C-alpha cells in the first residue's frame, strides 16, 4: 500500500505542479489518498482497523512490549544488568525500543530476509519515539546542530547478494523524521567476514577487527553521532565503529536499535 501510494503521489506531482489550480487538485488527491488508506489498511497483527492507516491498531500498539525507563532518559546503559553486558563499550548511550521478542523478531526477519520494505517506516517511527523521549528527559543537554546519523554498513558482496542494507533504510527514514543530517557515505565495510548469528563475543570481535573504514573527514561541528542498526546483541559491531569515530574526534556516540537481544554466553 505504501508503495502504491508513493507511485500515485509521484505521478500526480509530475502532471500537476504548474499552477494554483493544479496545486489545489494535488492537495485534494493527497487527502483522498490518505482517507482511502485509513479505510483499507489493517493492523499487521490482528487485522483490525489500524491507527490513521498505520501498521498497528491501538490495542496491539498498547500490548507490544517496549523499554520504558522513566528516571534514566531511556538510556539502557544506566540499567545495571545491561551495563554489565556492555562494560567494555566505546559508545556512551544505548537507546532500544524493545526486547528481541515477538512481534519485533518476526518483523525484523521479514524486513531483512523477505524484503518487507514498508517496515522501515514503522521501525523509524519507533526509533523516533525513543529519541524524542530521550530528548525530553535530557532537556538542555543535547543540541541538534552538533548531531548527525549514520548506519552500520554492509560489505559490498553482502549488499549485492541481499540487494539492500536494512540499517540504511531505517536510518535514512529516521533522519528524515527527526530532521537530523544523515551521513550515509561516512563509513564502509572492507572486510566481509562470516555471519555473526550464534557467534560469541570473542568470535565477533575477531571477525570485526579492522572491518570498517571512515571514508571522509567528519565535520568538526558533529560532536555527537547516532549509529542506527536493527538489533544489538554483543555490541561488537557498534563498538568497533564507535572506536573509529572517537579516534576521529567525536565526543559522544549514541547507539539506536529497534531491539536488544542479549547474548546467551
PDB file of C-alpha atoms in Angstrom:
ATOM      1  CA  UNK A   1       0.000   0.000   0.000  1.00  0.00           C
ATOM      2  CA  UNK A   2       2.848   2.398   0.856  1.00  0.00           C
ATOM      3  CA  UNK A   3       4.476   1.643  -2.500  1.00  0.00           C
ATOM      4  CA  UNK A   4       1.246   2.237  -4.465  1.00  0.00           C
ATOM      5  CA  UNK A   5       0.570   5.476  -2.600  1.00  0.00           C
ATOM      6  CA  UNK A   6       4.086   6.769  -3.356  1.00  0.00           C
ATOM      7  CA  UNK A   7       3.721   5.951  -7.069  1.00  0.00           C
ATOM      8  CA  UNK A   8       0.324   7.657  -7.110  1.00  0.00           C
ATOM      9  CA  UNK A   9       1.765  10.784  -5.483  1.00  0.00           C
ATOM     10  CA  UNK A  10       4.737  10.947  -7.833  1.00  0.00           C
ATOM     11  CA  UNK A  11       2.624  10.537 -10.976  1.00  0.00           C
ATOM     12  CA  UNK A  12       0.242  13.297  -9.907  1.00  0.00           C
ATOM     13  CA  UNK A  13       3.077  15.590  -8.843  1.00  0.00           C
ATOM     14  CA  UNK A  14       4.655  15.372 -12.293  1.00  0.00           C
ATOM     15  CA  UNK A  15       1.414  16.396 -14.002  1.00  0.00           C
ATOM     16  CA  UNK A  16       0.034  18.981 -11.573  1.00  0.00           C
ATOM     17  CA  UNK A  17       2.626  21.347 -10.209  1.00  0.00           C
ATOM     18  CA  UNK A  18       2.409  24.216 -12.692  1.00  0.00           C
ATOM     19  CA  UNK A  19      -0.330  26.498 -11.382  1.00  0.00           C
ATOM     20  CA  UNK A  20      -2.554  27.236  -8.398  1.00  0.00           C
ATOM     21  CA  UNK A  21      -5.458  25.116  -9.650  1.00  0.00           C
ATOM     22  CA  UNK A  22      -3.164  22.163 -10.200  1.00  0.00           C
ATOM     23  CA  UNK A  23      -1.759  22.543  -6.678  1.00  0.00           C
ATOM     24  CA  UNK A  24      -5.288  22.548  -5.272  1.00  0.00           C
ATOM     25  CA  UNK A  25      -6.055  19.334  -7.172  1.00  0.00           C
ATOM     26  CA  UNK A  26      -2.807  17.887  -5.912  1.00  0.00           C
ATOM     27  CA  UNK A  27      -3.710  18.526  -2.260  1.00  0.00           C
ATOM     28  CA  UNK A  28      -7.204  17.138  -2.798  1.00  0.00           C
ATOM     29  CA  UNK A  29      -5.759  13.937  -4.232  1.00  0.00           C
ATOM     30  CA  UNK A  30      -3.392  13.642  -1.289  1.00  0.00           C
ATOM     31  CA  UNK A  31      -6.307  13.977   1.111  1.00  0.00           C
ATOM     32  CA  UNK A  32      -8.297  11.361  -0.789  1.00  0.00           C
ATOM     33  CA  UNK A  33      -5.304   9.012  -0.766  1.00  0.00           C
ATOM     34  CA  UNK A  34      -4.975   9.425   2.992  1.00  0.00           C
ATOM     35  CA  UNK A  35      -8.673   8.741   3.565  1.00  0.00           C
ATOM     36  CA  UNK A  36      -8.545   5.680   1.305  1.00  0.00           C
ATOM     37  CA  UNK A  37      -5.513   4.364   3.143  1.00  0.00           C
ATOM     38  CA  UNK A  38      -7.231   4.810   6.513  1.00  0.00           C
ATOM     39  CA  UNK A  39     -10.225   2.793   5.301  1.00  0.00           C
ATOM     40  CA  UNK A  40      -8.432  -0.194   3.774  1.00  0.00           C
ATOM     41  CA  UNK A  41      -5.232  -0.599   5.833  1.00  0.00           C
ATOM     42  CA  UNK A  42      -5.437  -3.147   8.629  1.00  0.00           C
ATOM     43  CA  UNK A  43      -3.333  -3.840  11.705  1.00  0.00           C
ATOM     44  CA  UNK A  44      -0.371  -6.038  10.805  1.00  0.00           C
ATOM     45  CA  UNK A  45      -1.007  -8.262  13.842  1.00  0.00           C
ATOM     46  CA  UNK A  46      -4.767  -8.618  14.388  1.00  0.00           C
ATOM     47  CA  UNK A  47      -6.095  -7.265  11.040  1.00  0.00           C
ATOM     48  CA  UNK A  48      -8.494  -4.857  12.710  1.00  0.00           C
ATOM     49  CA  UNK A  49      -8.578  -1.225  11.500  1.00  0.00           C
ATOM     50  CA  UNK A  50      -5.268   0.476  12.278  1.00  0.00           C
ATOM     51  CA  UNK A  51      -4.493   3.931  13.649  1.00  0.00           C
ATOM     52  CA  UNK A  52      -4.574   6.552  10.870  1.00  0.00           C
ATOM     53  CA  UNK A  53      -3.613   3.979   8.264  1.00  0.00           C
ATOM     54  CA  UNK A  54      -0.549   2.841  10.221  1.00  0.00           C
ATOM     55  CA  UNK A  55       0.771  -0.647  10.904  1.00  0.00           C
ATOM     56  CA  UNK A  56      -0.923  -1.259  14.249  1.00  0.00           C
ATOM     57  CA  UNK A  57      -4.282  -0.805  15.906  1.00  0.00           C
ATOM     58  CA  UNK A  58      -4.422   0.946  19.283  1.00  0.00           C
ATOM     59  CA  UNK A  59      -4.845  -2.344  21.183  1.00  0.00           C
ATOM     60  CA  UNK A  60      -1.831  -4.079  19.613  1.00  0.00           C
ATOM     61  CA  UNK A  61       0.262  -0.949  19.966  1.00  0.00           C
ATOM     62  CA  UNK A  62      -0.511  -0.882  23.670  1.00  0.00           C
ATOM     63  CA  UNK A  63       0.146  -4.615  24.125  1.00  0.00           C
ATOM     64  CA  UNK A  64       3.516  -4.751  22.333  1.00  0.00           C
ATOM     65  CA  UNK A  65       6.473  -4.808  24.715  1.00  0.00           C
ATOM     66  CA  UNK A  66       8.847  -1.856  24.907  1.00  0.00           C
ATOM     67  CA  UNK A  67      11.534  -0.486  27.215  1.00  0.00           C
ATOM     68  CA  UNK A  68      10.468   2.377  29.466  1.00  0.00           C
ATOM     69  CA  UNK A  69      12.989   3.757  31.947  1.00  0.00           C
ATOM     70  CA  UNK A  70      11.346   6.894  33.338  1.00  0.00           C
ATOM     71  CA  UNK A  71      14.219   8.000  35.555  1.00  0.00           C
ATOM     72  CA  UNK A  72      17.119   7.346  33.198  1.00  0.00           C
ATOM     73  CA  UNK A  73      16.217   9.016  29.897  1.00  0.00           C
ATOM     74  CA  UNK A  74      15.728   5.606  28.230  1.00  0.00           C
ATOM     75  CA  UNK A  75      19.483   5.054  28.167  1.00  0.00           C
ATOM     76  CA  UNK A  76      19.701   1.300  28.771  1.00  0.00           C
ATOM     77  CA  UNK A  77      23.326   1.587  29.885  1.00  0.00           C
ATOM     78  CA  UNK A  78      22.007   3.050  33.143  1.00  0.00           C
ATOM     79  CA  UNK A  79      20.337  -0.295  33.814  1.00  0.00           C
ATOM     80  CA  UNK A  80      22.962  -2.311  35.781  1.00  0.00           C
ATOM     81  CA  UNK A  81      22.196  -5.629  34.066  1.00  0.00           C
ATOM     82  CA  UNK A  82      22.664  -4.053  30.611  1.00  0.00           C
ATOM     83  CA  UNK A  83      25.703  -2.062  31.690  1.00  0.00           C
ATOM     84  CA  UNK A  84      27.371  -5.323  32.766  1.00  0.00           C
ATOM     85  CA  UNK A  85      26.907  -6.843  29.279  1.00  0.00           C
ATOM     86  CA  UNK A  86      28.496  -3.842  27.540  1.00  0.00           C
ATOM     87  CA  UNK A  87      31.100  -2.993  30.177  1.00  0.00           C
ATOM     88  CA  UNK A  88      33.948  -2.615  27.622  1.00  0.00           C
ATOM     89  CA  UNK A  89      31.953  -0.338  25.357  1.00  0.00           C
ATOM     90  CA  UNK A  90      33.187   2.658  23.402  1.00  0.00           C
ATOM     91  CA  UNK A  91      29.703   4.145  22.908  1.00  0.00           C
ATOM     92  CA  UNK A  92      28.008   6.370  25.501  1.00  0.00           C
ATOM     93  CA  UNK A  93      24.247   5.855  25.187  1.00  0.00           C
ATOM     94  CA  UNK A  94      22.114   2.889  24.134  1.00  0.00           C
ATOM     95  CA  UNK A  95      18.531   3.549  23.041  1.00  0.00           C
ATOM     96  CA  UNK A  96      16.490   0.468  22.115  1.00  0.00           C
ATOM     97  CA  UNK A  97      12.764   0.371  21.616  1.00  0.00           C
ATOM     98  CA  UNK A  98      12.047  -3.188  22.777  1.00  0.00           C
ATOM     99  CA  UNK A  99      13.493  -6.591  23.677  1.00  0.00           C
ATOM    100  CA  UNK A 100      14.049  -9.008  20.793  1.00  0.00           C
ATOM    101  CA  UNK A 101      10.711 -10.785  21.233  1.00  0.00           C
ATOM    102  CA  UNK A 102       7.544 -11.189  19.193  1.00  0.00           C
ATOM    103  CA  UNK A 103       6.453  -9.310  17.116  1.00  0.00           C
ATOM    104  CA  UNK A 104       9.749  -7.443  16.667  1.00  0.00           C
ATOM    105  CA  UNK A 105      11.783 -10.579  15.955  1.00  0.00           C
ATOM    106  CA  UNK A 106       9.289 -11.643  13.268  1.00  0.00           C
ATOM    107  CA  UNK A 107       9.163  -8.150  11.728  1.00  0.00           C
ATOM    108  CA  UNK A 108      12.944  -7.818  11.641  1.00  0.00           C
ATOM    109  CA  UNK A 109      13.341 -11.199   9.914  1.00  0.00           C
ATOM    110  CA  UNK A 110      10.630 -10.304   7.385  1.00  0.00           C
ATOM    111  CA  UNK A 111      12.297  -6.968   6.731  1.00  0.00           C
ATOM    112  CA  UNK A 112      15.774  -8.439   6.375  1.00  0.00           C
ATOM    113  CA  UNK A 113      15.101 -11.693   4.523  1.00  0.00           C
ATOM    114  CA  UNK A 114      11.727 -11.143   2.821  1.00  0.00           C
ATOM    115  CA  UNK A 115      12.252  -7.513   1.764  1.00  0.00           C
ATOM    116  CA  UNK A 116       9.212  -6.046   3.525  1.00  0.00           C
ATOM    117  CA  UNK A 117      10.481  -2.527   2.880  1.00  0.00           C
ATOM    118  CA  UNK A 118       7.338  -0.907   4.273  1.00  0.00           C
ATOM    119  CA  UNK A 119       8.537  -1.914   7.749  1.00  0.00           C
ATOM    120  CA  UNK A 120      11.311   0.693   7.517  1.00  0.00           C
ATOM    121  CA  UNK A 121       8.656   3.336   8.122  1.00  0.00           C
ATOM    122  CA  UNK A 122       7.400   1.534  11.234  1.00  0.00           C
ATOM    123  CA  UNK A 123      10.906   0.997  12.618  1.00  0.00           C
ATOM    124  CA  UNK A 124      11.896   4.626  12.065  1.00  0.00           C
ATOM    125  CA  UNK A 125       8.753   5.748  13.872  1.00  0.00           C
ATOM    126  CA  UNK A 126       9.669   3.535  16.846  1.00  0.00           C
ATOM    127  CA  UNK A 127      13.188   4.981  16.922  1.00  0.00           C
ATOM    128  CA  UNK A 128      11.803   8.496  16.697  1.00  0.00           C
ATOM    129  CA  UNK A 129       9.677   7.751  19.751  1.00  0.00           C
ATOM    130  CA  UNK A 130      12.822   6.650  21.633  1.00  0.00           C
ATOM    131  CA  UNK A 131      14.730   9.721  20.501  1.00  0.00           C
ATOM    132  CA  UNK A 132      12.010  12.200  21.458  1.00  0.00           C
ATOM    133  CA  UNK A 133      11.643  10.576  24.884  1.00  0.00           C
ATOM    134  CA  UNK A 134      15.392  10.803  25.343  1.00  0.00           C
ATOM    135  CA  UNK A 135      15.465  14.496  24.361  1.00  0.00           C
ATOM    136  CA  UNK A 136      12.587  15.266  26.684  1.00  0.00           C
ATOM    137  CA  UNK A 137      14.394  13.736  29.663  1.00  0.00           C
ATOM    138  CA  UNK A 138      17.733  15.347  28.812  1.00  0.00           C
ATOM    139  CA  UNK A 139      16.403  18.814  28.009  1.00  0.00           C
ATOM    140  CA  UNK A 140      19.155  21.369  27.654  1.00  0.00           C
ATOM    141  CA  UNK A 141      21.980  18.829  27.332  1.00  0.00           C
ATOM    142  CA  UNK A 142      21.532  17.954  23.646  1.00  0.00           C
ATOM    143  CA  UNK A 143      21.985  20.183  20.630  1.00  0.00           C
ATOM    144  CA  UNK A 144      20.506  19.186  17.265  1.00  0.00           C
ATOM    145  CA  UNK A 145      23.107  21.195  15.382  1.00  0.00           C
ATOM    146  CA  UNK A 146      26.001  19.035  16.606  1.00  0.00           C
ATOM    147  CA  UNK A 147      24.248  15.678  15.993  1.00  0.00           C
ATOM    148  CA  UNK A 148      24.174  13.518  12.878  1.00  0.00           C
ATOM    149  CA  UNK A 149      23.059   9.995  11.957  1.00  0.00           C
ATOM    150  CA  UNK A 150      24.970   7.108  10.399  1.00  0.00           C
ATOM    151  CA  UNK A 151      24.082   3.454   9.803  1.00  0.00           C
ATOM    152  CA  UNK A 152      26.031   0.222  10.159  1.00  0.00           C
ATOM    153  CA  UNK A 153      27.340  -0.533   6.649  1.00  0.00           C
ATOM    154  CA  UNK A 154      27.276  -3.861   4.801  1.00  0.00           C
ATOM    155  CA  UNK A 155      30.168  -5.290   2.852  1.00  0.00           C
ATOM    156  CA  UNK A 156      29.674  -4.744  -0.886  1.00  0.00           C
ATOM    157  CA  UNK A 157      29.401  -8.513  -1.544  1.00  0.00           C
ATOM    158  CA  UNK A 158      26.660  -8.913   1.040  1.00  0.00           C
ATOM    159  CA  UNK A 159      24.904  -5.822  -0.225  1.00  0.00           C
ATOM    160  CA  UNK A 160      24.935  -7.214  -3.774  1.00  0.00           C
ATOM    161  CA  UNK A 161      23.556 -10.554  -2.565  1.00  0.00           C
ATOM    162  CA  UNK A 162      20.785  -9.087  -0.420  1.00  0.00           C
ATOM    163  CA  UNK A 163      20.133  -6.052  -2.600  1.00  0.00           C
ATOM    164  CA  UNK A 164      19.810  -3.561   0.259  1.00  0.00           C
ATOM    165  CA  UNK A 165      21.152  -2.585   3.676  1.00  0.00           C
ATOM    166  CA  UNK A 166      18.372  -2.786   6.252  1.00  0.00           C
ATOM    167  CA  UNK A 167      20.195  -0.447   8.667  1.00  0.00           C
ATOM    168  CA  UNK A 168      20.498   2.209   5.932  1.00  0.00           C
ATOM    169  CA  UNK A 169      16.764   2.076   5.156  1.00  0.00           C
ATOM    170  CA  UNK A 170      15.875   2.537   8.826  1.00  0.00           C
ATOM    171  CA  UNK A 171      18.478   5.266   9.413  1.00  0.00           C
ATOM    172  CA  UNK A 172      17.513   7.243   6.315  1.00  0.00           C
ATOM    173  CA  UNK A 173      13.848   7.202   7.300  1.00  0.00           C
ATOM    174  CA  UNK A 174      14.655   8.105  10.910  1.00  0.00           C
ATOM    175  CA  UNK A 175      16.897  11.002   9.854  1.00  0.00           C
ATOM    176  CA  UNK A 176      14.091  12.444   7.726  1.00  0.00           C
ATOM    177  CA  UNK A 177      11.556  12.157  10.546  1.00  0.00           C
ATOM    178  CA  UNK A 178      13.911  13.676  13.141  1.00  0.00           C
ATOM    179  CA  UNK A 179      15.312  16.368  10.787  1.00  0.00           C
ATOM    180  CA  UNK A 180      18.860  15.229  11.540  1.00  0.00           C
ATOM    181  CA  UNK A 181      21.593  15.109   8.860  1.00  0.00           C
ATOM    182  CA  UNK A 182      22.379  11.610   7.597  1.00  0.00           C
ATOM    183  CA  UNK A 183      25.974  10.853   6.571  1.00  0.00           C
ATOM    184  CA  UNK A 184      25.267   7.730   4.531  1.00  0.00           C
ATOM    185  CA  UNK A 185      28.735   7.570   2.937  1.00  0.00           C
ATOM    186  CA  UNK A 186      30.808   8.188   6.048  1.00  0.00           C
ATOM    187  CA  UNK A 187      31.553   4.516   6.742  1.00  0.00           C
ATOM    188  CA  UNK A 188      32.181   1.434   4.650  1.00  0.00           C
ATOM    189  CA  UNK A 189      32.967  -2.156   5.471  1.00  0.00           C
ATOM    190  CA  UNK A 190      36.094  -3.529   3.808  1.00  0.00           C
ATOM    191  CA  UNK A 191      36.155  -6.953   5.465  1.00  0.00           C
ATOM    192  CA  UNK A 192      33.402  -9.399   4.598  1.00  0.00           C
ATOM    193  CA  UNK A 193      33.557 -11.870   7.489  1.00  0.00           C
ATOM    194  CA  UNK A 194      31.103 -14.641   8.307  1.00  0.00           C
ATOM    195  CA  UNK A 195      27.545 -14.314   9.565  1.00  0.00           C
ATOM    196  CA  UNK A 196      27.604 -13.352  13.239  1.00  0.00           C
ATOM    197  CA  UNK A 197      24.408 -15.192  14.166  1.00  0.00           C
ATOM    198  CA  UNK A 198      25.177 -17.593  17.006  1.00  0.00           C
ATOM    199  CA  UNK A 199      28.773 -16.413  17.489  1.00  0.00           C
ATOM    200  CA  UNK A 200      30.266 -15.484  20.844  1.00  0.00           C
ATOM    201  CA  UNK A 201      31.554 -12.033  21.662  1.00  0.00           C
ATOM    202  CA  UNK A 202      35.171 -13.148  21.207  1.00  0.00           C
ATOM    203  CA  UNK A 203      34.420 -14.612  17.773  1.00  0.00           C
ATOM    204  CA  UNK A 204      32.621 -11.438  16.718  1.00  0.00           C
ATOM    205  CA  UNK A 205      35.490  -9.235  17.879  1.00  0.00           C
ATOM    206  CA  UNK A 206      37.947 -11.312  15.872  1.00  0.00           C
ATOM    207  CA  UNK A 207      35.775 -11.098  12.726  1.00  0.00           C
ATOM    208  CA  UNK A 208      35.291  -7.344  13.068  1.00  0.00           C
ATOM    209  CA  UNK A 209      38.877  -6.327  13.753  1.00  0.00           C
ATOM    210  CA  UNK A 210      39.722  -3.626  11.179  1.00  0.00           C
ATOM    211  CA  UNK A 211      36.469  -4.389   9.338  1.00  0.00           C
ATOM    212  CA  UNK A 212      35.349  -0.759   8.938  1.00  0.00           C
ATOM    213  CA  UNK A 213      36.932   2.325   7.443  1.00  0.00           C
ATOM    214  CA  UNK A 214      35.974   6.014   7.567  1.00  0.00           C
ATOM    215  CA  UNK A 215      35.726   7.347   4.005  1.00  0.00           C
ATOM    216  CA  UNK A 216      35.637  11.083   4.625  1.00  0.00           C
ATOM    217  CA  UNK A 217      36.567  13.624   7.243  1.00  0.00           C
ATOM    218  CA  UNK A 218      33.883  14.107   9.879  1.00  0.00           C
ATOM    219  CA  UNK A 219      32.747  17.770  10.041  1.00  0.00           C
ATOM    220  CA  UNK A 220      34.061  19.280  13.272  1.00  0.00           C
ATOM    221  CA  UNK A 221      30.665  20.538  14.440  1.00  0.00           C
ATOM    222  CA  UNK A 222      29.297  16.964  14.597  1.00  0.00           C
ATOM    223  CA  UNK A 223      30.398  16.157  18.142  1.00  0.00           C
ATOM    224  CA  UNK A 224      27.588  13.641  18.707  1.00  0.00           C
ATOM    225  CA  UNK A 225      26.862  10.779  16.274  1.00  0.00           C
ATOM    226  CA  UNK A 226      23.925   8.362  16.336  1.00  0.00           C
ATOM    227  CA  UNK A 227      24.649   4.862  14.989  1.00  0.00           C
ATOM    228  CA  UNK A 228      21.492   3.135  13.742  1.00  0.00           C
ATOM    229  CA  UNK A 229      21.191  -0.655  13.429  1.00  0.00           C
ATOM    230  CA  UNK A 230      18.336  -3.147  13.526  1.00  0.00           C
ATOM    231  CA  UNK A 231      19.399  -5.312  16.509  1.00  0.00           C
ATOM    232  CA  UNK A 232      22.170  -5.197  19.109  1.00  0.00           C
ATOM    233  CA  UNK A 233      23.425  -8.415  20.748  1.00  0.00           C
ATOM    234  CA  UNK A 234      27.024  -8.262  21.992  1.00  0.00           C
ATOM    235  CA  UNK A 235      27.592  -4.687  20.776  1.00  0.00           C
ATOM    236  CA  UNK A 236      30.800  -5.718  18.984  1.00  0.00           C
ATOM    237  CA  UNK A 237      29.868  -4.106  15.655  1.00  0.00           C
ATOM    238  CA  UNK A 238      28.823  -0.729  17.054  1.00  0.00           C
ATOM    239  CA  UNK A 239      31.740  -0.817  19.485  1.00  0.00           C
ATOM    240  CA  UNK A 240      34.242  -1.090  16.637  1.00  0.00           C
ATOM    241  CA  UNK A 241      32.523   1.755  14.795  1.00  0.00           C
ATOM    242  CA  UNK A 242      32.423   3.876  17.967  1.00  0.00           C
ATOM    243  CA  UNK A 243      36.162   3.331  18.441  1.00  0.00           C
ATOM    244  CA  UNK A 244      36.836   4.664  14.947  1.00  0.00           C
ATOM    245  CA  UNK A 245      34.556   7.662  15.436  1.00  0.00           C
ATOM    246  CA  UNK A 246      36.155   8.688  18.714  1.00  0.00           C
ATOM    247  CA  UNK A 247      39.572   8.283  17.156  1.00  0.00           C
ATOM    248  CA  UNK A 248      38.432  10.963  14.680  1.00  0.00           C
ATOM    249  CA  UNK A 249      37.457  13.342  17.488  1.00  0.00           C
ATOM    250  CA  UNK A 250      33.766  12.576  18.023  1.00  0.00           C
ATOM    251  CA  UNK A 251      32.903  13.282  21.665  1.00  0.00           C
ATOM    252  CA  UNK A 252      29.738  11.230  22.154  1.00  0.00           C
ATOM    253  CA  UNK A 253      28.221   8.200  20.400  1.00  0.00           C
ATOM    254  CA  UNK A 254      24.644   7.000  20.794  1.00  0.00           C
ATOM    255  CA  UNK A 255      23.578   3.582  19.532  1.00  0.00           C
ATOM    256  CA  UNK A 256      19.952   3.266  18.467  1.00  0.00           C
ATOM    257  CA  UNK A 257      18.359  -0.072  17.563  1.00  0.00           C
ATOM    258  CA  UNK A 258      14.876  -1.489  17.285  1.00  0.00           C
ATOM    259  CA  UNK A 259      15.583  -4.421  19.569  1.00  0.00           C
ATOM    260  CA  UNK A 260      18.013  -5.703  22.181  1.00  0.00           C
ATOM    261  CA  UNK A 261      18.915  -9.404  22.051  1.00  0.00           C
ATOM    262  CA  UNK A 262      21.134 -10.302  24.986  1.00  0.00           C
ATOM    263  CA  UNK A 263      23.848 -12.896  24.309  1.00  0.00           C
ATOM    264  CA  UNK A 264      23.360 -16.304  25.912  1.00  0.00           C
ATOM    265  CA  UNK A 265      27.095 -16.922  26.505  1.00  0.00           C
TER     266      UNK A 265
END
